[in-house]
mmCIF file of C-alpha atoms in Angstrom:
data_model
loop_
_atom_site.group_PDB
_atom_site.id
_atom_site.type_symbol
_atom_site.label_atom_id
_atom_site.label_comp_id
_atom_site.label_asym_id
_atom_site.label_seq_id
_atom_site.Cartn_x
_atom_site.Cartn_y
_atom_site.Cartn_z
ATOM 1 C CA MET J 1 -13.913 40.839 -60.589
ATOM 2 C CA THR J 2 -10.448 39.220 -60.191
ATOM 3 C CA ASP J 3 -10.213 36.225 -57.903
ATOM 4 C CA ARG J 4 -7.512 33.678 -57.180
ATOM 5 C CA GLY J 5 -9.941 30.823 -57.571
ATOM 6 C CA VAL J 6 -11.013 31.950 -61.001
ATOM 7 C CA GLY J 7 -7.359 32.340 -62.044
ATOM 8 C CA LYS J 8 -6.483 28.904 -60.822
ATOM 9 C CA VAL J 9 -9.367 27.378 -62.793
ATOM 10 C CA LEU J 10 -8.328 29.184 -65.984
ATOM 11 C CA ARG J 11 -4.683 27.998 -65.688
ATOM 12 C CA ASP J 12 -5.722 24.349 -65.453
ATOM 13 C CA ARG J 13 -5.356 22.394 -68.758
ATOM 14 C CA ASN J 14 -8.438 20.233 -68.312
ATOM 15 C CA ALA J 15 -10.554 23.214 -67.168
ATOM 16 C CA GLY J 16 -9.392 25.268 -70.154
ATOM 17 C CA LEU J 17 -10.254 22.505 -72.581
ATOM 18 C CA TYR J 18 -13.577 21.924 -70.988
ATOM 19 C CA LEU J 19 -14.512 25.597 -71.113
ATOM 20 C CA SER J 20 -13.400 25.796 -74.735
ATOM 21 C CA GLY J 21 -15.725 22.942 -75.590
ATOM 22 C CA VAL J 22 -18.562 24.691 -73.780
ATOM 23 C CA VAL J 23 -17.922 27.886 -75.722
ATOM 24 C CA VAL J 24 -17.829 26.197 -79.104
ATOM 25 C CA SER J 25 -20.850 23.937 -78.506
ATOM 26 C CA GLY J 26 -22.762 26.713 -76.730
ATOM 27 C CA PHE J 27 -22.346 29.062 -79.643
ATOM 28 C CA GLY J 28 -24.129 26.675 -82.032
ATOM 29 C CA THR J 29 -26.738 25.606 -79.484
ATOM 30 C CA THR J 30 -27.709 29.206 -78.626
ATOM 31 C CA ALA J 31 -27.980 30.170 -82.286
ATOM 32 C CA MET J 32 -30.097 27.092 -83.046
ATOM 33 C CA TRP J 33 -32.258 27.626 -79.955
ATOM 34 C CA LEU J 34 -33.248 31.120 -81.122
ATOM 35 C CA VAL J 35 -33.600 30.303 -84.826
ATOM 36 C CA GLY J 36 -35.773 27.234 -84.140
ATOM 37 C CA GLY J 37 -38.588 29.506 -82.922
ATOM 38 C CA VAL J 38 -38.017 32.149 -85.570
ATOM 39 C CA TRP J 39 -38.001 29.502 -88.262
ATOM 40 C CA VAL J 40 -41.327 28.062 -87.180
ATOM 41 C CA LYS J 41 -42.808 31.531 -86.748
ATOM 42 C CA SER J 42 -41.789 32.543 -90.274
ATOM 43 C CA LEU J 43 -43.204 29.361 -91.812
ATOM 44 C CA THR J 44 -46.468 29.108 -89.850
ATOM 45 C CA GLY J 45 -47.066 32.575 -88.369
ATOM 46 C CA SER J 46 -47.867 30.961 -84.979
ATOM 47 C CA ASP J 47 -46.483 32.319 -81.684
ATOM 48 C CA ALA J 48 -47.638 29.185 -79.929
ATOM 49 C CA LEU J 49 -45.772 26.796 -82.270
ATOM 50 C CA ALA J 50 -42.676 29.008 -82.045
ATOM 51 C CA ALA J 51 -42.708 28.703 -78.213
ATOM 52 C CA LEU J 52 -43.180 24.963 -78.519
ATOM 53 C CA THR J 53 -39.753 24.571 -80.239
ATOM 54 C CA VAL J 54 -38.115 25.389 -76.881
ATOM 55 C CA PHE J 55 -40.554 23.107 -75.046
ATOM 56 C CA THR J 56 -39.554 20.260 -77.421
ATOM 57 C CA MET J 57 -35.874 20.711 -76.554
ATOM 58 C CA TRP J 58 -36.556 20.708 -72.811
ATOM 59 C CA ALA J 59 -39.123 17.896 -72.799
ATOM 60 C CA PRO J 60 -36.542 15.066 -72.438
ATOM 61 C CA VAL J 61 -35.582 16.297 -68.996
ATOM 62 C CA LEU J 62 -38.770 14.450 -67.889
ATOM 63 C CA ALA J 63 -36.618 11.301 -68.296
ATOM 64 C CA GLY J 64 -33.600 12.901 -66.630
ATOM 65 C CA PRO J 65 -32.998 10.334 -63.833
ATOM 66 C CA ALA J 66 -33.050 7.430 -66.336
ATOM 67 C CA LEU J 67 -30.968 9.189 -68.937
ATOM 68 C CA GLY J 68 -28.539 10.417 -66.278
ATOM 69 C CA ALA J 69 -27.832 6.853 -65.264
ATOM 70 C CA LEU J 70 -25.964 6.533 -68.558
ATOM 71 C CA ALA J 71 -23.426 8.989 -67.259
ATOM 72 C CA ASP J 72 -22.693 6.637 -64.355
ATOM 73 C CA ARG J 73 -22.785 3.437 -66.471
ATOM 74 C CA LEU J 74 -20.578 4.584 -69.356
ATOM 75 C CA PRO J 75 -17.120 6.263 -69.399
ATOM 76 C CA ARG J 76 -18.015 9.936 -69.253
ATOM 77 C CA ARG J 77 -15.450 11.548 -71.530
ATOM 78 C CA PRO J 78 -16.087 9.145 -74.461
ATOM 79 C CA LEU J 79 -19.801 9.658 -73.867
ATOM 80 C CA LEU J 80 -19.455 13.418 -74.315
ATOM 81 C CA VAL J 81 -17.551 12.835 -77.522
ATOM 82 C CA ALA J 82 -20.149 10.369 -78.896
ATOM 83 C CA LEU J 83 -23.068 12.641 -78.146
ATOM 84 C CA GLY J 84 -21.445 15.517 -80.015
ATOM 85 C CA LEU J 85 -20.845 13.371 -83.030
ATOM 86 C CA VAL J 86 -24.414 12.145 -83.048
ATOM 87 C CA MET J 87 -25.774 15.676 -83.202
ATOM 88 C CA ALA J 88 -23.202 16.700 -85.791
ATOM 89 C CA ALA J 89 -24.554 13.909 -88.040
ATOM 90 C CA LEU J 90 -28.230 14.622 -87.324
ATOM 91 C CA LEU J 91 -28.531 18.409 -87.691
ATOM 92 C CA PRO J 92 -27.879 18.521 -91.509
ATOM 93 C CA VAL J 93 -31.256 16.764 -91.933
ATOM 94 C CA LEU J 94 -32.828 20.146 -91.364
ATOM 95 C CA THR J 95 -31.665 21.269 -94.786
ATOM 96 C CA LEU J 96 -34.811 19.459 -96.001
ATOM 97 C CA LEU J 97 -37.073 21.852 -94.077
ATOM 98 C CA ASP J 98 -38.494 24.275 -96.647
ATOM 99 C CA SER J 99 -42.219 24.563 -95.927
ATOM 100 C CA ALA J 100 -44.808 24.581 -93.186
ATOM 101 C CA ASP J 101 -45.732 20.958 -94.060
ATOM 102 C CA ARG J 102 -42.271 19.810 -92.951
ATOM 103 C CA VAL J 103 -42.187 21.662 -89.581
ATOM 104 C CA TRP J 104 -42.546 18.241 -87.883
ATOM 105 C CA LEU J 105 -38.977 17.537 -89.030
ATOM 106 C CA LEU J 106 -37.605 20.372 -86.924
ATOM 107 C CA PHE J 107 -39.546 19.210 -83.870
ATOM 108 C CA ALA J 108 -38.229 15.625 -84.277
ATOM 109 C CA VAL J 109 -34.618 16.839 -84.524
ATOM 110 C CA LEU J 110 -35.067 19.150 -81.560
ATOM 111 C CA PHE J 111 -36.465 16.285 -79.460
ATOM 112 C CA VAL J 112 -33.339 14.160 -80.101
ATOM 113 C CA TYR J 113 -31.324 17.320 -79.408
ATOM 114 C CA GLY J 114 -32.963 17.448 -75.966
ATOM 115 C CA ILE J 115 -32.244 13.795 -75.259
ATOM 116 C CA CYS J 116 -28.583 14.166 -76.098
ATOM 117 C CA GLY J 117 -28.454 17.408 -74.119
ATOM 118 C CA THR J 118 -29.851 15.759 -70.974
ATOM 119 C CA VAL J 119 -27.306 12.948 -71.040
ATOM 120 C CA HIS J 120 -24.529 15.416 -71.921
ATOM 121 C CA GLY J 121 -25.407 17.660 -69.006
ATOM 122 C CA ALA J 122 -25.284 14.746 -66.515
ATOM 123 C CA ALA J 123 -21.887 13.533 -67.767
ATOM 124 C CA GLU J 124 -20.500 17.106 -67.655
ATOM 125 C CA ALA J 125 -21.715 17.641 -64.105
ATOM 126 C CA ALA J 126 -20.200 14.386 -62.975
ATOM 127 C CA LEU J 127 -16.845 15.194 -64.570
ATOM 128 C CA VAL J 128 -16.420 18.638 -63.077
ATOM 129 C CA PRO J 129 -15.355 17.577 -59.491
ATOM 130 C CA GLN J 130 -12.692 15.318 -61.048
ATOM 131 C CA VAL J 131 -11.458 18.162 -63.250
ATOM 132 C CA VAL J 132 -11.161 20.963 -60.658
ATOM 133 C CA GLY J 133 -11.841 19.471 -57.220
ATOM 134 C CA HIS J 134 -14.514 20.472 -54.738
ATOM 135 C CA ARG J 135 -12.883 23.676 -53.458
ATOM 136 C CA LEU J 136 -13.199 25.467 -56.785
ATOM 137 C CA LEU J 137 -16.622 24.176 -57.830
ATOM 138 C CA GLY J 138 -18.315 27.538 -57.390
ATOM 139 C CA ASP J 139 -15.708 29.280 -59.489
ATOM 140 C CA PHE J 140 -15.716 26.640 -62.190
ATOM 141 C CA ASN J 141 -19.481 26.484 -62.423
ATOM 142 C CA GLY J 142 -19.637 30.292 -62.641
ATOM 143 C CA LEU J 143 -17.093 30.319 -65.465
ATOM 144 C CA ARG J 144 -18.827 27.441 -67.194
ATOM 145 C CA LEU J 145 -22.155 29.192 -67.132
ATOM 146 C CA THR J 146 -20.395 32.420 -68.247
ATOM 147 C CA ALA J 147 -18.895 30.597 -71.218
ATOM 148 C CA ASP J 148 -22.271 29.048 -72.111
ATOM 149 C CA GLU J 149 -24.591 31.974 -71.469
ATOM 150 C CA GLY J 150 -21.995 34.437 -72.752
ATOM 151 C CA MET J 151 -22.705 33.066 -76.213
ATOM 152 C CA LYS J 152 -25.942 35.060 -76.017
ATOM 153 C CA LEU J 153 -23.764 38.139 -76.681
ATOM 154 C CA LEU J 154 -23.006 37.019 -80.204
ATOM 155 C CA ALA J 155 -24.687 33.745 -81.216
ATOM 156 C CA PRO J 156 -28.277 35.058 -81.341
ATOM 157 C CA LEU J 157 -27.195 37.934 -83.524
ATOM 158 C CA VAL J 158 -25.161 35.686 -85.828
ATOM 159 C CA GLY J 159 -28.048 33.159 -85.932
ATOM 160 C CA ALA J 160 -30.626 35.810 -86.729
ATOM 161 C CA GLY J 161 -28.351 37.315 -89.384
ATOM 162 C CA LEU J 162 -27.702 33.946 -91.025
ATOM 163 C CA PHE J 163 -31.391 33.124 -90.910
ATOM 164 C CA ALA J 164 -32.339 36.428 -92.513
ATOM 165 C CA ARG J 165 -29.716 36.086 -95.260
ATOM 166 C CA PHE J 166 -29.526 32.344 -95.990
ATOM 167 C CA GLY J 167 -32.388 30.666 -94.085
ATOM 168 C CA GLY J 168 -32.615 28.273 -91.174
ATOM 169 C CA ALA J 169 -30.606 25.491 -92.827
ATOM 170 C CA SER J 170 -27.464 27.584 -92.594
ATOM 171 C CA VAL J 171 -27.822 27.837 -88.834
ATOM 172 C CA ALA J 172 -28.442 24.051 -88.519
ATOM 173 C CA LEU J 173 -25.179 23.386 -90.456
ATOM 174 C CA LEU J 174 -23.318 25.866 -88.229
ATOM 175 C CA ASP J 175 -24.575 24.013 -85.162
ATOM 176 C CA ALA J 176 -23.459 20.663 -86.631
ATOM 177 C CA VAL J 177 -19.948 22.028 -87.138
ATOM 178 C CA THR J 178 -19.732 23.334 -83.567
ATOM 179 C CA PHE J 179 -20.853 19.941 -82.221
ATOM 180 C CA ALA J 180 -18.096 18.204 -84.164
ATOM 181 C CA LEU J 181 -15.477 20.696 -82.941
ATOM 182 C CA ALA J 182 -16.610 20.346 -79.340
ATOM 183 C CA ALA J 183 -16.426 16.569 -79.564
ATOM 184 C CA GLY J 184 -12.814 16.847 -80.664
ATOM 185 C CA ILE J 185 -12.020 19.200 -77.765
ATOM 186 C CA PHE J 186 -13.618 16.898 -75.194
ATOM 187 C CA ALA J 187 -11.643 14.002 -76.604
ATOM 188 C CA LEU J 188 -8.443 15.735 -75.454
ATOM 189 C CA LEU J 189 -9.536 15.852 -71.770
ATOM 190 C CA ARG J 190 -7.493 13.863 -69.276
ATOM 191 C CA VAL J 191 -9.814 12.575 -66.561
ATOM 192 C CA PRO J 192 -8.036 11.256 -63.425
ATOM 193 C CA GLY J 193 -9.566 8.794 -61.054
ATOM 194 C CA GLU J 194 -12.664 7.748 -63.025
ATOM 195 C CA PRO J 195 -14.613 5.252 -60.775
ATOM 196 C CA PRO J 196 -14.547 1.623 -61.969
ATOM 197 C CA GLU J 197 -17.666 0.419 -63.715
ATOM 198 C CA ARG J 198 -18.688 -1.827 -60.834
ATOM 199 C CA GLU J 199 -18.626 1.153 -58.428
ATOM 200 C CA ARG J 200 -20.540 3.484 -60.680
ATOM 201 C CA ILE J 201 -23.412 0.988 -61.305
ATOM 202 C CA ARG J 202 -24.626 0.763 -57.770
ATOM 203 C CA GLY J 203 -26.763 -2.270 -57.277
ATOM 204 C CA GLY J 204 -26.884 -3.165 -60.993
ATOM 205 C CA ALA J 205 -30.692 -3.133 -61.088
ATOM 206 C CA GLY J 206 -31.137 -1.251 -64.292
ATOM 207 C CA GLU J 207 -32.455 2.203 -65.061
ATOM 208 C CA PHE J 208 -35.027 2.211 -62.193
ATOM 209 C CA ALA J 209 -32.150 1.663 -59.734
ATOM 210 C CA GLY J 210 -30.424 4.695 -61.244
ATOM 211 C CA MET J 211 -33.562 6.754 -60.790
ATOM 212 C CA ARG J 212 -34.048 5.651 -57.180
ATOM 213 C CA GLU J 213 -30.450 6.423 -56.382
ATOM 214 C CA GLY J 214 -30.661 9.938 -57.787
ATOM 215 C CA TRP J 215 -33.809 10.725 -55.804
ATOM 216 C CA ARG J 216 -32.324 9.248 -52.642
ATOM 217 C CA ARG J 217 -29.117 11.207 -52.825
ATOM 218 C CA LEU J 218 -30.956 14.509 -53.175
ATOM 219 C CA ARG J 219 -33.398 13.736 -50.320
ATOM 220 C CA GLU J 220 -30.560 13.017 -47.987
ATOM 221 C CA ALA J 221 -28.648 16.278 -48.680
ATOM 222 C CA PRO J 222 -30.471 19.269 -47.060
ATOM 223 C CA ALA J 223 -28.678 22.121 -48.933
ATOM 224 C CA PRO J 224 -29.166 20.694 -52.402
ATOM 225 C CA ARG J 225 -32.775 19.763 -51.605
ATOM 226 C CA VAL J 226 -33.700 23.372 -50.696
ATOM 227 C CA LEU J 227 -31.800 24.989 -53.548
ATOM 228 C CA VAL J 228 -33.145 22.554 -56.154
ATOM 229 C CA ALA J 229 -36.692 23.230 -54.949
ATOM 230 C CA ALA J 230 -36.055 26.963 -55.289
ATOM 231 C CA GLY J 231 -34.578 26.455 -58.706
ATOM 232 C CA ALA J 232 -37.693 24.469 -59.760
ATOM 233 C CA ALA J 233 -40.012 27.317 -58.701
ATOM 234 C CA VAL J 234 -37.908 29.957 -60.454
ATOM 235 C CA MET J 235 -37.515 27.946 -63.614
ATOM 236 C CA PHE J 236 -41.257 27.571 -63.838
ATOM 237 C CA LEU J 237 -41.543 31.306 -63.814
ATOM 238 C CA ALA J 238 -38.697 31.520 -66.322
ATOM 239 C CA GLY J 239 -40.513 29.156 -68.611
ATOM 240 C CA LEU J 240 -43.599 31.403 -68.652
ATOM 241 C CA ASN J 241 -41.317 34.376 -69.268
ATOM 242 C CA GLY J 242 -39.623 32.601 -72.140
ATOM 243 C CA ALA J 243 -42.862 31.542 -73.765
ATOM 244 C CA VAL J 244 -44.046 35.151 -74.077
ATOM 245 C CA ILE J 245 -40.782 36.546 -75.461
ATOM 246 C CA TYR J 246 -42.137 36.761 -79.007
ATOM 247 C CA ALA J 247 -45.194 38.575 -77.789
ATOM 248 C CA VAL J 248 -42.911 41.024 -75.899
ATOM 249 C CA ALA J 249 -40.984 41.708 -79.082
ATOM 250 C CA GLY J 250 -44.074 42.087 -81.240
ATOM 251 C CA ASP J 251 -47.038 43.179 -79.146
ATOM 252 C CA VAL J 252 -45.249 45.264 -76.474
ATOM 253 C CA LEU J 253 -42.270 46.696 -78.369
ATOM 254 C CA GLY J 254 -43.573 46.543 -81.914
ATOM 255 C CA HIS J 255 -40.629 44.779 -83.499
ATOM 256 C CA ALA J 256 -40.144 41.827 -85.878
ATOM 257 C CA PRO J 257 -39.586 38.351 -84.333
ATOM 258 C CA THR J 258 -35.830 38.637 -85.035
ATOM 259 C CA TYR J 259 -35.681 41.344 -82.328
ATOM 260 C CA VAL J 260 -35.786 38.421 -79.867
ATOM 261 C CA GLY J 261 -32.118 37.984 -80.757
ATOM 262 C CA VAL J 262 -31.283 41.386 -79.430
ATOM 263 C CA LEU J 263 -33.124 40.700 -76.134
ATOM 264 C CA TYR J 264 -31.229 37.387 -75.742
ATOM 265 C CA ALA J 265 -27.920 39.065 -76.518
ATOM 266 C CA VAL J 266 -28.394 41.540 -73.718
ATOM 267 C CA GLN J 267 -29.476 38.748 -71.397
ATOM 268 C CA GLY J 268 -26.157 37.020 -72.238
ATOM 269 C CA ALA J 269 -24.277 40.138 -71.105
ATOM 270 C CA GLY J 270 -25.972 39.911 -67.724
ATOM 271 C CA SER J 271 -25.091 36.211 -67.451
ATOM 272 C CA VAL J 272 -21.426 36.889 -68.218
ATOM 273 C CA LEU J 273 -21.128 39.319 -65.261
ATOM 274 C CA SER J 274 -23.125 37.015 -62.968
ATOM 275 C CA GLY J 275 -21.062 33.927 -63.807
ATOM 276 C CA LEU J 276 -17.736 35.751 -63.190
ATOM 277 C CA ALA J 277 -18.939 36.987 -59.772
ATOM 278 C CA ALA J 278 -20.613 33.750 -58.653
ATOM 279 C CA GLY J 279 -17.567 31.889 -57.216
ATOM 280 C CA PRO J 280 -16.299 34.789 -55.075
ATOM 281 C CA LEU J 281 -19.816 35.709 -53.892
ATOM 282 C CA LEU J 282 -20.637 32.104 -52.891
ATOM 283 C CA ARG J 283 -17.561 32.128 -50.677
ATOM 284 C CA ARG J 284 -18.564 35.385 -49.023
ATOM 285 C CA MET J 285 -22.317 35.045 -48.409
ATOM 286 C CA PRO J 286 -24.815 32.312 -47.456
ATOM 287 C CA GLU J 287 -25.823 30.367 -50.533
ATOM 288 C CA ARG J 288 -29.529 30.918 -49.803
ATOM 289 C CA VAL J 289 -29.019 34.658 -49.742
ATOM 290 C CA PHE J 290 -27.036 34.492 -52.984
ATOM 291 C CA THR J 291 -29.838 32.501 -54.559
ATOM 292 C CA ALA J 292 -32.533 34.855 -53.214
ATOM 293 C CA ALA J 293 -30.722 37.843 -54.689
ATOM 294 C CA GLY J 294 -30.708 36.158 -58.095
ATOM 295 C CA VAL J 295 -34.394 35.271 -57.875
ATOM 296 C CA ALA J 296 -35.338 38.874 -57.011
ATOM 297 C CA LEU J 297 -33.218 40.231 -59.884
ATOM 298 C CA PHE J 298 -34.847 37.855 -62.344
ATOM 299 C CA ALA J 299 -38.387 38.715 -61.076
ATOM 300 C CA LEU J 300 -37.856 42.440 -61.450
ATOM 301 C CA GLY J 301 -36.284 42.050 -64.865
ATOM 302 C CA ALA J 302 -39.231 40.020 -66.127
ATOM 303 C CA GLY J 303 -41.817 42.506 -64.800
ATOM 304 C CA VAL J 304 -40.356 45.597 -66.408
ATOM 305 C CA ARG J 305 -40.554 44.037 -69.877
ATOM 306 C CA ALA J 306 -44.300 44.699 -69.763
ATOM 307 C CA LEU J 307 -43.459 48.332 -70.377
ATOM 308 C CA PRO J 308 -43.392 49.537 -74.035
ATOM 309 C CA TYR J 309 -39.884 50.977 -73.984
ATOM 310 C CA ASP J 310 -36.906 49.399 -75.687
ATOM 311 C CA ALA J 311 -34.391 50.705 -73.129
ATOM 312 C CA VAL J 312 -36.445 49.264 -70.227
ATOM 313 C CA ALA J 313 -36.931 45.916 -71.969
ATOM 314 C CA LEU J 314 -33.184 45.643 -72.587
ATOM 315 C CA ALA J 315 -32.435 46.513 -68.925
ATOM 316 C CA GLY J 316 -34.938 43.861 -67.900
ATOM 317 C CA SER J 317 -33.200 41.300 -70.121
ATOM 318 C CA ALA J 318 -29.835 42.105 -68.519
ATOM 319 C CA ALA J 319 -31.389 41.671 -65.077
ATOM 320 C CA ILE J 320 -32.892 38.290 -66.051
ATOM 321 C CA GLY J 321 -29.517 37.218 -67.419
ATOM 322 C CA ALA J 322 -27.785 38.200 -64.242
ATOM 323 C CA GLY J 323 -30.372 36.645 -61.900
ATOM 324 C CA LEU J 324 -31.105 33.169 -63.272
ATOM 325 C CA PRO J 325 -27.477 31.942 -63.205
ATOM 326 C CA CYS J 326 -27.297 32.586 -59.476
ATOM 327 C CA VAL J 327 -30.039 30.046 -58.869
ATOM 328 C CA LEU J 328 -28.626 27.419 -61.157
ATOM 329 C CA ILE J 329 -24.992 27.770 -60.060
ATOM 330 C CA ALA J 330 -25.883 27.504 -56.390
ATOM 331 C CA ALA J 331 -28.014 24.416 -56.819
ATOM 332 C CA LEU J 332 -25.499 22.599 -59.069
ATOM 333 C CA THR J 333 -22.547 23.412 -56.828
ATOM 334 C CA ALA J 334 -24.413 22.061 -53.790
ATOM 335 C CA VAL J 335 -25.225 18.797 -55.594
ATOM 336 C CA GLN J 336 -21.640 18.331 -56.807
ATOM 337 C CA ARG J 337 -20.269 19.125 -53.368
ATOM 338 C CA GLU J 338 -22.449 16.768 -51.336
ATOM 339 C CA VAL J 339 -23.152 13.774 -53.628
ATOM 340 C CA PRO J 340 -20.450 11.055 -54.053
ATOM 341 C CA ASN J 341 -18.953 10.871 -57.553
ATOM 342 C CA ALA J 342 -20.156 7.297 -58.085
ATOM 343 C CA ALA J 343 -23.793 8.486 -58.122
ATOM 344 C CA LEU J 344 -23.253 12.080 -59.284
ATOM 345 C CA GLY J 345 -24.483 11.484 -62.837
ATOM 346 C CA ARG J 346 -27.823 10.250 -61.672
ATOM 347 C CA ALA J 347 -28.102 12.889 -58.916
ATOM 348 C CA ALA J 348 -27.215 15.738 -61.267
ATOM 349 C CA ALA J 349 -29.647 14.523 -63.907
ATOM 350 C CA THR J 350 -32.386 14.158 -61.255
ATOM 351 C CA ALA J 351 -31.711 17.679 -60.045
ATOM 352 C CA ASN J 352 -31.912 18.907 -63.641
ATOM 353 C CA THR J 353 -35.251 17.087 -64.005
ATOM 354 C CA LEU J 354 -36.630 18.713 -60.841
ATOM 355 C CA VAL J 355 -35.398 22.128 -61.958
ATOM 356 C CA PHE J 356 -36.147 22.051 -65.685
ATOM 357 C CA VAL J 357 -39.368 19.965 -65.941
ATOM 358 C CA PRO J 358 -41.262 22.949 -64.422
ATOM 359 C CA ASN J 359 -39.580 25.084 -67.086
ATOM 360 C CA ALA J 360 -40.717 22.779 -69.893
ATOM 361 C CA LEU J 361 -44.244 22.551 -68.503
ATOM 362 C CA ALA J 362 -44.387 26.356 -68.128
ATOM 363 C CA LEU J 363 -43.251 26.784 -71.740
ATOM 364 C CA ALA J 364 -46.147 24.648 -72.874
ATOM 365 C CA LEU J 365 -48.564 26.471 -70.519
ATOM 366 C CA GLY J 366 -47.145 29.870 -71.592
ATOM 367 C CA SER J 367 -47.577 29.049 -75.226
ATOM 368 C CA ALA J 368 -51.315 28.585 -74.504
ATOM 369 C CA LEU J 369 -51.601 31.561 -72.103
ATOM 370 C CA VAL J 370 -50.096 33.965 -74.572
ATOM 371 C CA ALA J 371 -53.126 33.412 -76.841
ATOM 372 C CA PHE J 372 -55.609 34.399 -74.082
ATOM 373 C CA VAL J 373 -53.825 36.584 -71.520
ATOM 374 C CA ASP J 374 -52.239 39.927 -72.279
ATOM 375 C CA VAL J 375 -48.480 39.784 -71.724
ATOM 376 C CA ARG J 376 -48.709 43.143 -69.930
ATOM 377 C CA VAL J 377 -50.768 41.407 -67.249
ATOM 378 C CA LEU J 378 -48.873 38.106 -67.075
ATOM 379 C CA LEU J 379 -45.334 39.599 -66.553
ATOM 380 C CA PRO J 380 -46.242 41.602 -63.403
ATOM 381 C CA VAL J 381 -47.758 38.468 -61.916
ATOM 382 C CA LEU J 382 -44.465 36.686 -62.496
ATOM 383 C CA THR J 383 -42.673 39.448 -60.642
ATOM 384 C CA VAL J 384 -44.879 39.058 -57.532
ATOM 385 C CA ALA J 385 -44.436 35.318 -57.552
ATOM 386 C CA GLY J 386 -40.645 35.551 -57.968
ATOM 387 C CA LEU J 387 -40.242 38.060 -55.127
ATOM 388 C CA ALA J 388 -42.259 35.676 -52.871
ATOM 389 C CA VAL J 389 -39.786 32.885 -53.571
ATOM 390 C CA ALA J 390 -36.868 35.223 -52.774
ATOM 391 C CA LEU J 391 -38.438 36.200 -49.445
ATOM 392 C CA LEU J 392 -38.934 32.555 -48.465
ATOM 393 C CA LEU J 393 -35.289 31.816 -49.186
ATOM 394 C CA VAL J 394 -34.079 34.748 -47.102
ATOM 395 C CA ALA J 395 -36.448 33.808 -44.252
ATOM 396 C CA GLY J 396 -35.093 30.216 -44.386
ATOM 397 C CA ALA J 397 -31.520 31.475 -44.234
ATOM 398 C CA GLY J 398 -32.317 33.640 -41.232
ATOM 399 C CA THR J 399 -33.966 30.710 -39.430
ATOM 400 C CA ARG J 400 -30.937 28.468 -40.055
ATOM 401 C CA ALA J 401 -28.590 31.226 -38.815
ATOM 402 C CA VAL J 402 -30.535 31.653 -35.619
ATOM 403 C CA ALA J 403 -30.693 27.893 -35.101
ATOM 404 C CA GLY J 404 -26.952 27.600 -35.712
ATOM 405 C CA ALA J 405 -26.223 30.424 -33.250
ATOM 406 C CA GLY J 406 -28.461 28.765 -30.644
ATOM 407 C CA ALA J 407 -26.680 25.392 -31.119
ATOM 408 C CA GLY J 408 -23.287 27.103 -30.819
ATOM 409 C CA ALA J 409 -24.345 28.846 -27.589
ATOM 410 C CA ALA J 410 -25.623 25.611 -26.097
ATOM 411 C CA ALA J 411 -22.417 23.878 -26.975
ATOM 412 C CA ARG J 412 -20.336 26.647 -25.342
ATOM 413 C CA ALA J 413 -22.514 26.496 -22.286
ATOM 414 C CA GLY J 414 -22.059 22.750 -22.079
ATOM 415 C CA ARG J 415 -18.248 23.178 -22.275
ATOM 416 C CA GLY J 416 -18.429 25.824 -19.536
#
């Protein structure tokens, strides 16, 4: 889909650099995200421990409001650079992981990975309105997610191939290199109008003030509040779905754990299409309806993966990849549009906490459920729950439309 907004974003120097950094860093992160679980599975033989690798990376979002305050306290562009360099220095430690007894080392590194990722995400979200302006937020966020999620087209296959040929350490080193390259790209950004330090630290009362400010900003903004709540519900379901992915590959489809890389690659293809279409669609339809369509697509995609057919599972992965970005793009765009820049780091991190903590909890729950509940039963239940969320969003959009029409009629009558 060609759109003037997308073209304008792509022609902007800052936007181009930013998206390049996302592509480079996202390639290494996606490869490492997949290989972490495969690595643990190959060393321990445990599906539960493999699922917990993803939970470990997501767990730091529990502290999102406090960590996000750093994005409002520190200059954001240098913060992005520093975080990339920290991970580039840390990941080579995983070359020491060569037995099940040292699996704890991977979990420790992934936990730090999650901390840096939480701060990085808050700083990125706060920089975007300064880079492209509010009018193009939907287009930019769609392209940003396309660049990030699009790495699922290639990175999982490269990661799985490197792991099979050279072992997990090779993927860790690849990820370290991509972090270093991304840090160099972010260093080239020119950020206009960065708020002075005294404006960004509202109240100066420490991390708890940052947490309170993030919560308050979201509570006072109706559109972000609803979309973030919907995102939380859907990401809980997505966490359960992600926790059973190894069981889908092995128990349902009868493949080796590395087949998960194929499923994620197809999911990335769906995300690419969804991200490209997000900006134009958000300008042409109510954001609740856009979000509901994404929820329904995800729910149906998850459910069909209970069927023992490769083609159906791949189609389901594409649907999941297309549906989930709609929810995340709509929520993030609403937060960036309605929250002032001085508090945007805290508000964005708080929104991420509300959205992704359910995901992390569901990953932990799913890693336990997969040992007791047949995945062929669990996935259809996810479908029913997801479709219920979509219906609630559509019903809410209809109610708001009727209320708006009524208010407009009353105003016209008053003028008459």
